[in-house]
Short mmCIF file of C-alpha atoms in Angstrom, two decimals:
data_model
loop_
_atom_site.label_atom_id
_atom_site.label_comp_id
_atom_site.label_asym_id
_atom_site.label_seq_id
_atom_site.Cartn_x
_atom_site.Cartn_y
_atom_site.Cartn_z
CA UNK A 1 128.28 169.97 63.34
CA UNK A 2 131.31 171.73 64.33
CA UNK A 3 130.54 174.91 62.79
CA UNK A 4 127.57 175.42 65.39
CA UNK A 5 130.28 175.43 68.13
CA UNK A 6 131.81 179.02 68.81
CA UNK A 7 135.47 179.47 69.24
CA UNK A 8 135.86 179.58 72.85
CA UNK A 9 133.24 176.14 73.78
CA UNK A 10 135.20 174.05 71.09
CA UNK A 11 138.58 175.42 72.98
CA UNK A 12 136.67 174.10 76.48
CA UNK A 13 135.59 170.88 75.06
CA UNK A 14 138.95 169.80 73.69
CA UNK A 15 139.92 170.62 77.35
CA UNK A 16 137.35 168.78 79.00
CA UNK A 17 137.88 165.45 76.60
CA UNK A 18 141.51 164.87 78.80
CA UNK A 19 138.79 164.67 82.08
CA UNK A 20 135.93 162.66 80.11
CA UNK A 21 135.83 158.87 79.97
CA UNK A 22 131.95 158.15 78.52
CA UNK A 23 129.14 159.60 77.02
CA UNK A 24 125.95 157.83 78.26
CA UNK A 25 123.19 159.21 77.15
CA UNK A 26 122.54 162.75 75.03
CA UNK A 27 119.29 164.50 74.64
CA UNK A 28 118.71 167.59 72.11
CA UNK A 29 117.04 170.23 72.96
CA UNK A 30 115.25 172.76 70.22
CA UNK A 31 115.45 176.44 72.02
CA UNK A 32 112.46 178.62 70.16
CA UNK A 33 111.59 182.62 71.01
CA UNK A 34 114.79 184.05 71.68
CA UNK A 35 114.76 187.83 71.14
CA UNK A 36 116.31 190.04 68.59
CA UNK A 37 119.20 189.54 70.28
CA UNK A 38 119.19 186.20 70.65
CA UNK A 39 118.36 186.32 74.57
CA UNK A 40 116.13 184.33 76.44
CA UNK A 41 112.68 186.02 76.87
CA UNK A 42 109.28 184.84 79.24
CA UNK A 43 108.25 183.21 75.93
CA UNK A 44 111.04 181.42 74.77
CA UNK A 45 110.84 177.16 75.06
CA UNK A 46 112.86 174.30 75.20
CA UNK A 47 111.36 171.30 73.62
CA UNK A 48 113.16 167.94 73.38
CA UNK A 49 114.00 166.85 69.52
CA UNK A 50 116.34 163.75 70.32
CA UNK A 51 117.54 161.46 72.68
CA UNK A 52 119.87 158.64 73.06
CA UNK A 53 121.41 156.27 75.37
CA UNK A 54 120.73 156.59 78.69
CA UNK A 55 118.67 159.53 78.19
CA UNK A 56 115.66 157.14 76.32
CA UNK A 57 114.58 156.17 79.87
CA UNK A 58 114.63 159.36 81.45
CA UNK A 59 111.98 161.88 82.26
CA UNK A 60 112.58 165.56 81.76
CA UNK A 61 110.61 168.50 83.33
CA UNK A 62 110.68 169.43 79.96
CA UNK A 63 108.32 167.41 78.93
CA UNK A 64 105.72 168.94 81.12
CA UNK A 65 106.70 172.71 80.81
CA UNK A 66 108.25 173.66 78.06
CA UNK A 67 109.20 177.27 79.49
CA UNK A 68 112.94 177.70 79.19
CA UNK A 69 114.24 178.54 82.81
CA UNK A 70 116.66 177.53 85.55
CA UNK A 71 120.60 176.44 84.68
CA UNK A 72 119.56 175.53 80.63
CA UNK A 73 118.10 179.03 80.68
CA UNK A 74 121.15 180.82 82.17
CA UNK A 75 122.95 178.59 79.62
CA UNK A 76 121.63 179.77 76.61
CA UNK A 77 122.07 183.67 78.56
CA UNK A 78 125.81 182.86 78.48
CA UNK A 79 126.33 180.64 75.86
CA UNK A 80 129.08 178.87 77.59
CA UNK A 81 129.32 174.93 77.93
CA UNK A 82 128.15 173.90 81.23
CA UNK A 83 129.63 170.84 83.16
CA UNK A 84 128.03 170.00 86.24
CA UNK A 85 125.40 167.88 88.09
CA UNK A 86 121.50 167.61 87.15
CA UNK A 87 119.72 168.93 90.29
CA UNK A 88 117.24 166.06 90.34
CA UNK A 89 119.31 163.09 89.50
CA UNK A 90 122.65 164.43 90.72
CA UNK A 91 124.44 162.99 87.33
CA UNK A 92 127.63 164.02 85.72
CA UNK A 93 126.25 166.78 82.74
CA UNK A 94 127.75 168.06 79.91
CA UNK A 95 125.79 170.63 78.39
CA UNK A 96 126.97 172.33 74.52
CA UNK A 97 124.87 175.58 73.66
CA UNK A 98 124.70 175.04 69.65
CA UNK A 99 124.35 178.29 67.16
CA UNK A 100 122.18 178.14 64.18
CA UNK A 101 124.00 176.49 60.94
CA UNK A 102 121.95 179.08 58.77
CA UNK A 103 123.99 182.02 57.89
CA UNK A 104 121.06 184.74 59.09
CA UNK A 105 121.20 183.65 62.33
CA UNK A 106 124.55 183.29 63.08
CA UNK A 107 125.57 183.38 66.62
CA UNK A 108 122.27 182.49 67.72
CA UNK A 109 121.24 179.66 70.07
CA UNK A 110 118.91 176.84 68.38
CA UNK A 111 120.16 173.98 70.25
CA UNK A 112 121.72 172.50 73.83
CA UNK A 113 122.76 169.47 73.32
CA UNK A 114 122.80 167.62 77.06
CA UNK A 115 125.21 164.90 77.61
CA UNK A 116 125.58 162.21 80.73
CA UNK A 117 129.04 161.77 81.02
CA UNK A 118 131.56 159.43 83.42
CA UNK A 119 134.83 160.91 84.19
CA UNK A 120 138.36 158.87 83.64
CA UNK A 121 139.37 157.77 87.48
CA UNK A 122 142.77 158.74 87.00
CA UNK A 123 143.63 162.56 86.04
CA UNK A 124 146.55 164.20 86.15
CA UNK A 125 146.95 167.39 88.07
CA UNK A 126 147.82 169.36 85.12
CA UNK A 127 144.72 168.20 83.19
CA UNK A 128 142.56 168.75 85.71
CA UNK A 129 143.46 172.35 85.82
CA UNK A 130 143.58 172.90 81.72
CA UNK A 131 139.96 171.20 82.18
CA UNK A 132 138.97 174.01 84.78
CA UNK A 133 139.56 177.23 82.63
CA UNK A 134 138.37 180.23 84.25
CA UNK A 135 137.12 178.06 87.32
CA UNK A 136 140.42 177.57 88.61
CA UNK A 137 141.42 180.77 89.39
CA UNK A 138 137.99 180.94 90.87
CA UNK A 139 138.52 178.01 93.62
CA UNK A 140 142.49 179.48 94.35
CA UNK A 141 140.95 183.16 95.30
CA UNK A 142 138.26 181.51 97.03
CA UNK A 143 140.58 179.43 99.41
CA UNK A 144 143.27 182.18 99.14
CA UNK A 145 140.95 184.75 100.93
CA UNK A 146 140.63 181.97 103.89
CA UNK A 147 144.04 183.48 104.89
CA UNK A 148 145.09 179.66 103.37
CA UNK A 149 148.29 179.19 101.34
CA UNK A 150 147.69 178.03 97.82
CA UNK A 151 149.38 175.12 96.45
CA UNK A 152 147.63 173.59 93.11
CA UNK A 153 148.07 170.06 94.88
CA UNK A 154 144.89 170.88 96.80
CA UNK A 155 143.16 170.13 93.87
CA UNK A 156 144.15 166.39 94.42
CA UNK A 157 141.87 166.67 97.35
CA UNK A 158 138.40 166.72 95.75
CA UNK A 159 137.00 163.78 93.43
CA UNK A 160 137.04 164.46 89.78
CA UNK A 161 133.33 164.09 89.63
CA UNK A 162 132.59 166.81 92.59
CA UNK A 163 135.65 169.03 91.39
CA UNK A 164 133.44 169.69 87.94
CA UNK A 165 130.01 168.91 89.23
CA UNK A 166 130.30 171.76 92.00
CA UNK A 167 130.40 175.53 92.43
CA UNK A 168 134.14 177.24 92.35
CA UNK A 169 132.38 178.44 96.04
CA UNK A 170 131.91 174.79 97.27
CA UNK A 171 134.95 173.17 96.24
CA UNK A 172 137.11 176.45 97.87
CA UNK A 173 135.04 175.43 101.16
CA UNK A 174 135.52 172.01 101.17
CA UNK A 175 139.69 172.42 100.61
CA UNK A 176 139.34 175.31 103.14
CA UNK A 177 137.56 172.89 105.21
CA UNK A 178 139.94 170.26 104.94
CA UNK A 179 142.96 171.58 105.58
CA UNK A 180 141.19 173.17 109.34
CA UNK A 181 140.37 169.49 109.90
CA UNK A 182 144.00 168.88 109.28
CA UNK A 183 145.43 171.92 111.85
#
């Protein structure tokens, strides 16, 4: 439901749909024991309610330890959408933070909703850096305090799927490191 989206994640995912060719799998995740503030405590938990796709198959830590920690804990911290790489598996992730439908708890976490996505092959410079946001500047201070001149073209230089699947701080090295190979 749309309405469990804030303002700023439904502005990123319209951005990110211009980078995204597939959805393969989904899995829903329940997020219970947030505090007052809706913040992660040492008793909140992550249980999984749904999944579909290429998701069925796969095995989740979750499913051991229900303790909500690492990058879906920092997620629901932030409440930002996450696009990345799972840690174990190394896929392409999309990862929504969803706020409560009911009225009382408004603005509060209840769901991450954990997508395996493909990206299109082909994307054009300009759409890769809408797609970015924030993390753009990011990567052009990072390679601009190499002593390296900044031209957005650099960009062209890193795969689509590394690009959004990697740190602002490893994508800067790697187009840092590239252009030294190139000197």
């Amino acid at each position: 439901n749309i309405s469990q989206l804030t303002t700023i994640n439904i502005l990123v995912l319209k951005n990110l749909q211009e980078i995204i060719s597939e959805i393969q799998g989904m899995t829903l995740y329940d997020i219970k024991g947030l505090n007052l503030l809706g913040e992660p405590t040492d008793e909140t938990t992550i249980e999984v309610v749904k999944r579909e796709g290429t998701s069925m198959s796969m095995i989740s830590r979750v499913d051991k330890d229900r303790r909500l920690k690492g990058s879906k804990r920092t997620i629901v911290q932030r409440g930002n959408v996450y696009v990345g790489k799972g840690r174990k598996d190394n896929r392409s992730i999309l990862c929504i933070p969803l706020v409560s439908a009911v009225l009382s708890r408004a603005n509060r976490i209840e769901y991450l909703m954990l997508l395996h996505i493909n990206f299109k092959e082909s994307v054009s410079l300009s759409a890769r850096i809408k797609a970015l946001g924030g993390k753009y500047e990011h990567i052009k201070n990072i390679v601009l305090e190499s002593s390296v001149s900044w031209s957005d073209t650099l960009l062209e230089q890193v795969e689509i799927s590394e690009l959004f699947g990697r740190s602002a701080e490893k994508i800067g090295e790697f187009i840092v490191s590239g252009i030294g190979r190139k000197a």
